[in-house]
Coordinates of C-alpha atoms in Angstrom, one line a residue:
M310 CA -20.0 -57.2 -23.7
N311 CA -20.3 -57.6 -28.0
A312 CA -24.0 -58.0 -27.4
G313 CA -24.5 -55.8 -30.6
I314 CA -26.1 -53.1 -28.8
E315 CA -25.5 -49.5 -29.2
I316 CA -26.0 -46.8 -26.2
V317 CA -25.8 -43.6 -27.9
S318 CA -27.7 -41.5 -25.2
F319 CA -28.7 -41.9 -21.4
C320 CA -30.8 -39.4 -19.7
L321 CA -32.3 -39.4 -16.3
R322 CA -35.2 -37.1 -15.5
D323 CA -35.8 -37.2 -12.4
L324 CA -34.3 -39.1 -9.3
H325 CA -35.0 -39.1 -5.9
P326 CA -32.9 -41.0 -2.9
T327 CA -35.0 -43.5 -1.2
K328 CA -37.3 -42.5 1.5
D329 CA -34.6 -44.0 4.5
I330 CA -31.7 -41.9 2.8
A331 CA -34.1 -38.7 1.8
D332 CA -33.0 -37.0 5.3
S333 CA -29.2 -37.0 4.7
Y334 CA -29.4 -36.2 1.4
E335 CA -30.5 -33.7 1.9
N336 CA -28.6 -32.4 5.0
V337 CA -25.5 -33.3 2.1
V338 CA -27.2 -30.8 -0.6
A339 CA -27.7 -28.6 2.2
A340 CA -24.1 -28.7 3.2
C341 CA -22.7 -28.5 -0.4
Q342 CA -24.8 -25.2 -0.3
N343 CA -23.3 -23.7 2.5
Q344 CA -19.8 -24.8 1.2
E345 CA -20.4 -23.1 -1.6
Q346 CA -21.9 -19.5 0.2
S347 CA -19.3 -19.7 2.2
L348 CA -16.8 -19.7 -0.2
N349 CA -18.3 -17.1 -2.2
K350 CA -18.3 -14.9 0.4
A351 CA -14.8 -15.6 1.2
K352 CA -13.9 -14.6 -2.5
Q353 CA -16.2 -11.5 -2.2
Y354 CA -14.0 -10.4 0.9
Y355 CA -10.7 -11.0 -0.8
N356 CA -11.5 -9.3 -3.6
S357 CA -12.9 -6.0 -1.8
K358 CA -9.5 -6.2 0.7
L359 CA -7.1 -7.2 -1.9
P360 CA -7.3 -3.5 -3.9
E361 CA -7.2 -1.6 -0.6
T362 CA -3.8 -3.7 0.8
R363 CA -2.6 -3.2 -2.8
N364 CA -2.8 0.9 -2.2
T365 CA -1.9 0.8 1.1
A366 CA 1.4 -0.9 0.6
H367 CA 2.1 0.9 -2.0
K368 CA 1.4 4.3 -0.3
A369 CA 4.2 3.5 2.0
V370 CA 6.5 2.3 -0.3
T371 CA 5.9 5.5 -2.2
D372 CA 5.9 7.3 1.7
A373 CA 9.4 5.6 2.2
R374 CA 11.0 6.5 -1.3
S375 CA 9.9 10.1 -0.6
M376 CA 11.5 10.6 2.6
G377 CA 14.8 8.9 2.0
W378 CA 15.3 11.7 -1.1
T379 CA 14.2 13.8 1.6
H380 CA 17.2 12.8 3.6
I381 CA 19.6 12.8 0.9
K382 CA 18.4 15.6 -1.3
L383 CA 17.8 18.0 1.5
P384 CA 21.1 18.2 3.2
Q385 CA 23.0 18.3 -0.2
G386 CA 20.9 21.2 -1.2
E387 CA 22.5 22.2 2.4
A388 CA 25.8 21.8 1.7
E389 CA 25.7 23.1 -1.8
N390 CA 24.7 26.2 -0.3
Y391 CA 27.2 26.3 2.5
K392 CA 29.3 26.2 -0.4
M393 CA 28.0 28.5 -1.9
R394 CA 28.2 31.2 0.3
L395 CA 31.4 30.2 1.8
S396 CA 32.3 31.0 -2.3
G397 CA 30.8 34.2 -1.7
F398 CA 32.0 35.6 1.2
R399 CA 35.8 34.5 0.3
K400 CA 35.3 36.4 -3.2
S401 CA 34.0 39.6 -0.8
G402 CA 36.8 39.9 1.2
D403 CA 35.5 42.2 3.9
I404 CA 31.9 43.1 2.7
G405 CA 31.3 39.5 3.6
K406 CA 33.1 39.4 7.0
I407 CA 31.1 42.8 7.4
M408 CA 27.6 40.8 6.7
L409 CA 28.2 38.0 8.8
S410 CA 28.7 40.3 11.4
H411 CA 26.3 42.5 11.2
R412 CA 23.8 39.2 10.8
T413 CA 25.5 37.9 14.4
A414 CA 24.5 40.8 16.1
I415 CA 21.2 41.1 14.6
T416 CA 20.2 37.9 15.9
N417 CA 22.2 38.3 19.3
L418 CA 19.8 41.6 19.7
N419 CA 16.6 39.7 18.7
A420 CA 17.5 37.1 21.0
R421 CA 17.8 39.7 24.2
H422 CA 14.7 41.1 23.7
C423 CA 12.6 37.6 23.8
F424 CA 11.1 37.0 26.7

């Protein structure tokens, strides 16, 4: 305003609302405090559940990967085992046939005597 006055600082030490709005002012202050308390509780809940949820998700992913590898590697191993046994039977000639017959006979014998 070009009055030649410079305000260097301004400080209010004590400020009170008028008596007719004091109750409403206290209600507003209480509502703000309740809001802050509710936000803090929500943040606390979020921070407590986030690691637990991440752990559960990580375990589910790890279990799924493990199960996938089991369904892939186990049949591959069984197929490789079959190929190796077949190769052995082919190389051994009659001995392989005799061993297979012997194994079949033992299996059938055990099956008959089980009640």
